[in-house]
Short mmCIF file of C-alpha atoms in Angstrom, two decimals:
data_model
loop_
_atom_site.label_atom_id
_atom_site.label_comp_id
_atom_site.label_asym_id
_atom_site.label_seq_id
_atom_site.Cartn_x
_atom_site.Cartn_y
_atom_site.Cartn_z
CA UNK A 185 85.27 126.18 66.88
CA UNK A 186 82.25 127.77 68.11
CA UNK A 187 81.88 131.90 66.52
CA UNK A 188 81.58 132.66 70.54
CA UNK A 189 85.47 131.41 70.78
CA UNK A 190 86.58 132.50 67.94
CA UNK A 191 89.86 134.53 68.53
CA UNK A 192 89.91 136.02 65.18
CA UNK A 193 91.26 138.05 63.22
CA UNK A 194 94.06 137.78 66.09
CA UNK A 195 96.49 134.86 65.86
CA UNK A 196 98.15 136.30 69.24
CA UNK A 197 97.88 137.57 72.23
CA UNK A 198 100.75 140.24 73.80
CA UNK A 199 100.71 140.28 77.75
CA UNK A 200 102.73 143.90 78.07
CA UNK A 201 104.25 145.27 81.27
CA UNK A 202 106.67 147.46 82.46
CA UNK A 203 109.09 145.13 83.56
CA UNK A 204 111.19 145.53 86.87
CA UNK A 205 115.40 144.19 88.03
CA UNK A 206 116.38 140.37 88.64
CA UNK A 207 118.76 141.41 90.91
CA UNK A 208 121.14 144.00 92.23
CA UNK A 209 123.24 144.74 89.27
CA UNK A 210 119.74 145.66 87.09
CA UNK A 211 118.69 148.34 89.56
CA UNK A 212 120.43 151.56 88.08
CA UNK A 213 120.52 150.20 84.49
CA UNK A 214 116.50 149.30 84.59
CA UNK A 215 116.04 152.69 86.10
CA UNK A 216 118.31 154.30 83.16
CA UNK A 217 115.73 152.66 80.49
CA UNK A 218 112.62 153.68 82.79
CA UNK A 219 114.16 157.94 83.19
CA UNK A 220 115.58 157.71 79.22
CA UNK A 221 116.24 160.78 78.33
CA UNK A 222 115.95 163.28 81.23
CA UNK A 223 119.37 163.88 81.80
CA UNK A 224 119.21 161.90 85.56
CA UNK A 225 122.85 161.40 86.60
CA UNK A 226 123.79 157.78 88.01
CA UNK A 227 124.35 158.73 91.66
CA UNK A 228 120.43 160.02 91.70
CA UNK A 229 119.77 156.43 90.19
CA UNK A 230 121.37 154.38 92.76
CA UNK A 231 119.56 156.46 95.44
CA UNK A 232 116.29 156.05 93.53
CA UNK A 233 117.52 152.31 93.84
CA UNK A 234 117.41 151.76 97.52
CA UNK A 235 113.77 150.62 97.07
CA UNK A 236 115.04 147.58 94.83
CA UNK A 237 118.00 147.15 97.27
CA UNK A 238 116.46 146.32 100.11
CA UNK A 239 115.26 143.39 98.64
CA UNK A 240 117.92 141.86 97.51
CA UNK A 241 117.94 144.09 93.71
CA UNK A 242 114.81 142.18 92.92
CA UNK A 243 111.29 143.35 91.78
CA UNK A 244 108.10 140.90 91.97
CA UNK A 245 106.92 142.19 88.65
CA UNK A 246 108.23 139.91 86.18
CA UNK A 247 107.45 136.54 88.73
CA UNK A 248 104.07 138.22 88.78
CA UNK A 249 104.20 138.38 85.32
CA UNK A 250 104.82 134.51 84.47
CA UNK A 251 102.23 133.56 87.00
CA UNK A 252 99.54 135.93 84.96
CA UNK A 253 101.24 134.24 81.88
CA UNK A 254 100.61 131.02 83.24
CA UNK A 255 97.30 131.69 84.20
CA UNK A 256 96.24 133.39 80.78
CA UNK A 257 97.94 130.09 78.92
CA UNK A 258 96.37 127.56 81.18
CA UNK A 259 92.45 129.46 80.85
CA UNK A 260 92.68 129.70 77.03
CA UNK A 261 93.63 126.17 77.13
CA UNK A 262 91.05 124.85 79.39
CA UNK A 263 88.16 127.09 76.67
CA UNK A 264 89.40 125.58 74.30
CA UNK A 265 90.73 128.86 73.29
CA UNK A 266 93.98 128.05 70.45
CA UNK A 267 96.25 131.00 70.70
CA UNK A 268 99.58 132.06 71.65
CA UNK A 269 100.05 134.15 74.56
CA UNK A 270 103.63 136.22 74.94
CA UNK A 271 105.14 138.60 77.57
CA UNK A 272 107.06 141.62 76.63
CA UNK A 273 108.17 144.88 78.92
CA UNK A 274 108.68 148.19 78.38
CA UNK A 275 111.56 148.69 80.65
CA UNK A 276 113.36 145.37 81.16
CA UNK A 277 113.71 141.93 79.51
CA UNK A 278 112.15 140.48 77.86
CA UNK A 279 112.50 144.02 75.75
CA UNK A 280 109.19 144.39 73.89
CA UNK A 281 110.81 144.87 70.52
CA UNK A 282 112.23 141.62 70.85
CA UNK A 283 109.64 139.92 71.78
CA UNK A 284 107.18 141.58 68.79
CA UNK A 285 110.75 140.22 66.18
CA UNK A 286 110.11 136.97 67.84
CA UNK A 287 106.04 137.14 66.90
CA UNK A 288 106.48 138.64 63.51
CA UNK A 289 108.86 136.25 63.10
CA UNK A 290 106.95 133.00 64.33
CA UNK A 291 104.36 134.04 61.71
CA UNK A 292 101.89 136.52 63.58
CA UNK A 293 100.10 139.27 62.00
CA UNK A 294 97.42 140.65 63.92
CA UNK A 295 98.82 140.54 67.68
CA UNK A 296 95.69 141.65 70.76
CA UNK A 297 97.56 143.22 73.37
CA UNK A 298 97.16 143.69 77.11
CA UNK A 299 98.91 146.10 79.13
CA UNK A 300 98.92 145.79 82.96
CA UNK A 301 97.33 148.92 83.85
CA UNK A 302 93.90 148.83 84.14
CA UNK A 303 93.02 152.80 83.74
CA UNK A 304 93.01 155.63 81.71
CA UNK A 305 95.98 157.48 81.94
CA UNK A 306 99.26 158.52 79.57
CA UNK A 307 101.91 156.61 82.01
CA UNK A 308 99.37 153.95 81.89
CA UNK A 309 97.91 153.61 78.50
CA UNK A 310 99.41 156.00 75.61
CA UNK A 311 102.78 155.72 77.32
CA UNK A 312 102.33 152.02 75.94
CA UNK A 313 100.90 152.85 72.94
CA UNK A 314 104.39 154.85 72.15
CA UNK A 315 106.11 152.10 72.81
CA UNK A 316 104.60 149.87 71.02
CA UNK A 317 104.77 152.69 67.94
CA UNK A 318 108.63 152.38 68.78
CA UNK A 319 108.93 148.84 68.81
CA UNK A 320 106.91 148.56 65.07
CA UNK A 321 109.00 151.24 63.97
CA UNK A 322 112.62 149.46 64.79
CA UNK A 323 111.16 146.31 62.93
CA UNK A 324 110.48 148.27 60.04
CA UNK A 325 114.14 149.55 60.37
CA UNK A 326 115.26 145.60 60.27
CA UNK A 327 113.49 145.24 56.70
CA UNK A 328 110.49 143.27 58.79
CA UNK A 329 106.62 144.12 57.90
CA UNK A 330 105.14 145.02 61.31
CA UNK A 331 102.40 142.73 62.61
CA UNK A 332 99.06 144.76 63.22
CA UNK A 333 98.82 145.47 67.33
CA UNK A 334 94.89 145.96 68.83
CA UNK A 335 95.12 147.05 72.64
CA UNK A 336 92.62 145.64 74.52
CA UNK A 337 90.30 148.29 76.01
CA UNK A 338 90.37 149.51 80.00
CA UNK A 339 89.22 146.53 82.38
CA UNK A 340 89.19 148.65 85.16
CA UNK A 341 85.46 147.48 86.07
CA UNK A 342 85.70 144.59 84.57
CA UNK A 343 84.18 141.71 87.06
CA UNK A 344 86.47 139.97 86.47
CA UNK A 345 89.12 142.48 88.10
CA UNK A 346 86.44 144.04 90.43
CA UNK A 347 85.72 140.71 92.46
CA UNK A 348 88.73 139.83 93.53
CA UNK A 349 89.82 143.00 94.79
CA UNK A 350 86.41 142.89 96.98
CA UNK A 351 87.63 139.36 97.86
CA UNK A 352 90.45 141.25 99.05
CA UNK A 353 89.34 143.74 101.01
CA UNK A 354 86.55 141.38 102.88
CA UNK A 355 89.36 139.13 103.91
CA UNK A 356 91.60 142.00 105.49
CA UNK A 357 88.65 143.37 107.07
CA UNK A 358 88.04 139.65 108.67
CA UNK A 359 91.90 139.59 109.75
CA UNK A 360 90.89 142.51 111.82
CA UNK A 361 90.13 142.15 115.76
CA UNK A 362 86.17 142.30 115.82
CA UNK A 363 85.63 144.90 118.44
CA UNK A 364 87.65 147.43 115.85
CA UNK A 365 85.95 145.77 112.50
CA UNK A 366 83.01 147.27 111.85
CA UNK A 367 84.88 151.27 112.49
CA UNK A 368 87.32 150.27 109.62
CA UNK A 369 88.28 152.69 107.02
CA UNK A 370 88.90 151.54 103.64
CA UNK A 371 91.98 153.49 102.29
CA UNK A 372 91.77 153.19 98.12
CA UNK A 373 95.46 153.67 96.87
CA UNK A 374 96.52 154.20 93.82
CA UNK A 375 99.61 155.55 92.00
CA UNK A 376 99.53 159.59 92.08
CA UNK A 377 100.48 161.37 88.87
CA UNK A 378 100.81 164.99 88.05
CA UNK A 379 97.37 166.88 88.58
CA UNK A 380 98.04 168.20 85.00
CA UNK A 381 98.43 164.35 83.53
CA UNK A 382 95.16 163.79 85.35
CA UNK A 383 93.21 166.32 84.50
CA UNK A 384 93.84 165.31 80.23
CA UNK A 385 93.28 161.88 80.97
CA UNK A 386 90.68 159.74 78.89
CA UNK A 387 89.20 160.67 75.79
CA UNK A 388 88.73 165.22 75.30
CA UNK A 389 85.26 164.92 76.67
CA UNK A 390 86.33 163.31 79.83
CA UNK A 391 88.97 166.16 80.61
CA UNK A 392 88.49 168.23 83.75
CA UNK A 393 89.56 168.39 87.13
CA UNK A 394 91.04 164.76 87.80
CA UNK A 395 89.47 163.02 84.61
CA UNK A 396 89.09 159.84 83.66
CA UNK A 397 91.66 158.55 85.96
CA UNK A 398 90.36 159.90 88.84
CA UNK A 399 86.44 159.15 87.68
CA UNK A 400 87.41 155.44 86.69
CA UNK A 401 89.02 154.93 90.13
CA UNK A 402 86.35 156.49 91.90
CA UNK A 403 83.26 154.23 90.66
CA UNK A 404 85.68 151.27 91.41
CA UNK A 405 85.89 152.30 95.10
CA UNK A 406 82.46 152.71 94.79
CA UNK A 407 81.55 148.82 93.45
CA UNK A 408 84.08 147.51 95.81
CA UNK A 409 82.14 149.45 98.74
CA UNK A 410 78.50 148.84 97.86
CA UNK A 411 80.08 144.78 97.57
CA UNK A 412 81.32 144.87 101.32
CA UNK A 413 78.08 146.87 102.54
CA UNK A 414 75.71 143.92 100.57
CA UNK A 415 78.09 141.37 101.74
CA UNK A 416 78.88 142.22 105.50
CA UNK A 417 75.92 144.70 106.17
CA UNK A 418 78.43 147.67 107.27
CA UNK A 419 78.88 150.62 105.55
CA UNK A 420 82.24 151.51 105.66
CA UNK A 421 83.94 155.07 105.80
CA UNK A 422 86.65 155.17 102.52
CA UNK A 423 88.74 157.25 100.39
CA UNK A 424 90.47 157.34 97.29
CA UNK A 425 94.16 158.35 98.43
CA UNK A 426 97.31 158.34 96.38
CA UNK A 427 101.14 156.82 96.50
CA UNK A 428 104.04 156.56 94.88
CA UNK A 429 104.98 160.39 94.27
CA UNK A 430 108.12 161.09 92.17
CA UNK A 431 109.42 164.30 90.38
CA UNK A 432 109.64 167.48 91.12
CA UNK A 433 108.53 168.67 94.47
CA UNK A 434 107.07 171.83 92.67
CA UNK A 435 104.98 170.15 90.61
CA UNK A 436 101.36 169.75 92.10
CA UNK A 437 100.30 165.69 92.35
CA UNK A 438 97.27 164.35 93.55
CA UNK A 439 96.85 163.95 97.32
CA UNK A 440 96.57 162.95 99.81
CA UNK A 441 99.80 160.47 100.08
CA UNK A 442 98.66 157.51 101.66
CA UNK A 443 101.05 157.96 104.55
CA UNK A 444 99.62 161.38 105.76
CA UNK A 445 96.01 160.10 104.72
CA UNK A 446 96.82 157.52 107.85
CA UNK A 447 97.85 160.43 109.90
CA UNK A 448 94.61 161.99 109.16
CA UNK A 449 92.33 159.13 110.02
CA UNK A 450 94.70 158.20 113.52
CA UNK A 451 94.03 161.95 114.42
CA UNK A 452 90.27 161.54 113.56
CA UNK A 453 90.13 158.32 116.37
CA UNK A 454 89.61 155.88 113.15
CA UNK A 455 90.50 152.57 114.79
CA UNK A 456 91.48 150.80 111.54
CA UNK A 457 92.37 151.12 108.19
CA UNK A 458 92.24 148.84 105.03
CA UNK A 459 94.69 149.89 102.39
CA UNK A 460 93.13 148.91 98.93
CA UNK A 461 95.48 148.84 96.09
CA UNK A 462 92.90 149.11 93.11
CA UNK A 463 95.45 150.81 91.09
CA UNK A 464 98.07 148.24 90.59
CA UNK A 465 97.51 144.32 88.86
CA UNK A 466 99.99 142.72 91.39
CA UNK A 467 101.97 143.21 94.19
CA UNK A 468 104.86 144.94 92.72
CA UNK A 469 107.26 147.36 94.20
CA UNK A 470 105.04 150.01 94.56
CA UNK A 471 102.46 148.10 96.59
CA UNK A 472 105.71 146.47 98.13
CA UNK A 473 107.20 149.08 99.37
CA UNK A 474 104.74 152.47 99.37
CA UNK A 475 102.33 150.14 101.44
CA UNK A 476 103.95 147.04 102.81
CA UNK A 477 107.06 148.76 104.10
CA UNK A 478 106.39 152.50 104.38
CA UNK A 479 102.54 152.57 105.05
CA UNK A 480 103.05 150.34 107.58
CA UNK A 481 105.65 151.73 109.16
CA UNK A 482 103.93 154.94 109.68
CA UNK A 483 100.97 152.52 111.10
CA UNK A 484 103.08 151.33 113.31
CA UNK A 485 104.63 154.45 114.90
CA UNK A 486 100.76 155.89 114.92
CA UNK A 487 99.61 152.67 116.82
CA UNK A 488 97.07 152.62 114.00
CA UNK A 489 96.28 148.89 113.19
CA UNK A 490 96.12 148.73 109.17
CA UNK A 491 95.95 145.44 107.24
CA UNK A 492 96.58 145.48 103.42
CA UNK A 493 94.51 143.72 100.95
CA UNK A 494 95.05 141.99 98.31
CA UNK A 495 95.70 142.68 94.41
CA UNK A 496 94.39 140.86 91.68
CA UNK A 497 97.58 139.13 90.64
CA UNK A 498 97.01 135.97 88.60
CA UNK A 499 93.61 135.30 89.75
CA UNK A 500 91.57 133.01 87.46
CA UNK A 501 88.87 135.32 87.33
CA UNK A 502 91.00 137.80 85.58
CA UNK A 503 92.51 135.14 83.47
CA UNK A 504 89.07 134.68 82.31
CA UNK A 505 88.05 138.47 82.00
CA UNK A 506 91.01 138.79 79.96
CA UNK A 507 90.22 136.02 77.85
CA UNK A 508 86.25 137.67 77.76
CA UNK A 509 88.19 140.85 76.69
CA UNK A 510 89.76 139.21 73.78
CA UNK A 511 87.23 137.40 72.60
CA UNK A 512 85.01 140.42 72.71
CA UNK A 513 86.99 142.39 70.57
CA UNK A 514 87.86 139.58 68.31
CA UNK A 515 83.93 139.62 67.67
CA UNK A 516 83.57 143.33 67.02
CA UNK A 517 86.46 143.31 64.91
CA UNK A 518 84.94 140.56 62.87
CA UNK A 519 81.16 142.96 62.78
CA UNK A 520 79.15 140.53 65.42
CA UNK A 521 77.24 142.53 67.78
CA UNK A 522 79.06 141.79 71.11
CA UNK A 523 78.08 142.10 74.62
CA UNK A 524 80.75 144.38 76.66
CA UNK A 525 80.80 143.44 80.73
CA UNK A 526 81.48 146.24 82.78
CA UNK A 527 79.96 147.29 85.91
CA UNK A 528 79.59 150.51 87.59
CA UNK A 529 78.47 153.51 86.34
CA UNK A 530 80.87 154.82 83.61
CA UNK A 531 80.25 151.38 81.47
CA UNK A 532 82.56 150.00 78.88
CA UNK A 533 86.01 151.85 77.73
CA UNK A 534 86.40 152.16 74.03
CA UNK A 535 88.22 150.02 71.96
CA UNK A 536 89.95 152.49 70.02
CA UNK A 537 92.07 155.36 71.80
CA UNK A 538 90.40 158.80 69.83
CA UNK A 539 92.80 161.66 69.09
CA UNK A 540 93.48 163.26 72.20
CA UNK A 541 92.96 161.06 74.52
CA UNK A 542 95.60 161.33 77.24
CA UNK A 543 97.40 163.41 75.25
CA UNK A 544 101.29 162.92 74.72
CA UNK A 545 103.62 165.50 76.60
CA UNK A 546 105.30 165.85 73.13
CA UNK A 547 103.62 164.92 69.84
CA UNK A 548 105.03 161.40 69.75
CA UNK A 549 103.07 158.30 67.36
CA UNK A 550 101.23 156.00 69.35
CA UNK A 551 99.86 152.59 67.93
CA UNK A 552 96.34 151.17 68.51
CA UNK A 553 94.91 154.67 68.40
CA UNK A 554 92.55 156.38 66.15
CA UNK A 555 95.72 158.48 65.44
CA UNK A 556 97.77 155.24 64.76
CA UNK A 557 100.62 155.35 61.82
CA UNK A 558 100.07 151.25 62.18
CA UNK A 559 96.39 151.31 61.34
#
């Protein structure tokens, strides 16, 4: 095999997600793993619920999930890339402690991972990292030697993920009438977290007001923008708005929701709006419901016409970035002097989580950090 797909020192490759209900009798129980331990009673769960209800007690995110699995086994395999590819979640089966049994027990021992969540963030990366700490830490429990676990770094500008979302947001604009095109307004969502969570997020040099979350999903707006403007030869108005609020309602979050960011625009005669999920892989119940079923409802009572674009799903460009992403780190891992794609201006995440980067809300150990107990 050439050294350029080589895949070592990993002999595996962990797709990791946060898993979502199969049908109506999951909702409250998924929801008691994903609100472990604060105390929510069941009734607030089965409210909570009415989301998953309404269609029919099922999520998209695991189908979503075997179609990225698919994709990820059928790229490798067309490379000529020879390595295992699993799916574990956080929240749901398959439970990720099973599934890392199941690898230590088929024989692996150095295990790359990839989370779906593209950005800096605790909730999205050290909230995995924990888990994964967890899971390592129950097999030790069983008498089992843990398998080492890498994280692959951020791919939030990553071509790879970047092109299809422009794909995405060119093709909604063209589903558009053409006398209200060109006045579109592109509507970035992603999911809003606690201004406090934001602010800590990314390594202690990138901590300020928003952080790295906000900064990462800024200069994505940014590529995606510059992309349409080369590609169509308008330069459209945009914003980087926020959805999926939970938690207290003292608590500050970042704003604006996307629903009263469409209010906004209607009242400021914007004729259009694209809403741009570059937060989210695939179209799970977040992009769902926050933007196929209330977003759009609020559209439609404004008489604002709104289209929504696409995520990146299971894409064969991302199948391929992630396979670039592995391969990458295989070859820094192994000393080679690698080249790391990323566009934009904030360049290539690091591979290693340093100490304090989105720091825990409680000291809790995290693999694949520079703090790691798993090293």
């Amino acid at each position: 095999m050439s050294d350029l797909r080589d895949p070592a020192p990993y002999d595996a490759l962990l797709l990791l997600s946060f898993g979502g209900p199969e049908g109506p009798d999951d909702v409250v129980p998924f929801l008691a793993n994903v609100t472990r331990g604060r105390g929510i009673p069941e009734e607030r769960l089965k409210e909570v619920g009415q989301h998953y209800f309404l269609f029919g007690g099922v999520s998209p995110i695991n189908a979503q999930n075997r179609a990225l699995l698919d994709a990820l086994r059928k790229d490798f395999a067309d490379h000529g890339l020879d390595l295992p590819v699993y799916w574990g979640n956080r929240n749901w089966a398959p439970y990720l402690t099973d599934v890392l049994r199941e690898m230590t027990e088929d024989g692996h021992r150095r295990i790359a991972v990839l989370a779906t969540s593209a950005y800096a963030s605790y909730s999205g990366c050290r909230q995995y990292r924990e888990n994964l700490a967890e899971s390592l830490a129950a097999l030790e429990d069983e008498g089992l030697e843990p398998p080492r676990v890498d994280k692959l770094r951020h791919y939030f500008n990553h071509p790879g993920f970047v092109e299809p979302m422009v794909d995405g947001v060119l093709a909604s604009l063209a589903d558009l009438p053409e006398d209200i095109r060109s006045g579109a307004h592109i509507a970035f969502t992603t999911h809003s977290i606690p201004t406090s969570a934001a602010d800590a997020s990314g390594p202690a040099e990138a901590h300020g007001e928003g952080g790295a979350y906000v900064a990462e999903h800024l200069d994505v707006a940014r590529l995606i923008i510059e992309a349409v403007r080369t590609r169509t030869g308008t330069e459209h108005p945009w914003q980087l708005v926020y959805q999926s609020r939970s938690g207290a309602p003292h608590i500050p979050w970042l704003e604006p929701d996307i629903c009263d960011h469409l209010e906004t625009q209607h009242g400021e005669g914007v004729p259009a709006v694209v809403m741009a999920p570059i937060g989210f892989v695939s179209d799970h119940m977040e992009v769902l419901y926050d933007l196929d079923t209330e977003a759009k409802a609020k559209a439609a009572e404004l008489g604002l016409p709104v289209r929504r674009s696409a995520t990146v799903g299971d894409d064969p460009r991302f199948a391929a970035a992630v396979r670039d992403l592995l391969l990458e780190r295989a070859g820094s891992e192994r000393g080679r002097a690698v080249e790391r794609c990323a566009l934009g201006s904030l360049g290539p995440s690091h591979d290693l989580c340093p100490v304090g980067c989105c720091p825990a809300r409680a000291p809790k150990p995290a693999a694949a950090g520079a703090d790691s107990p798993y090293a």
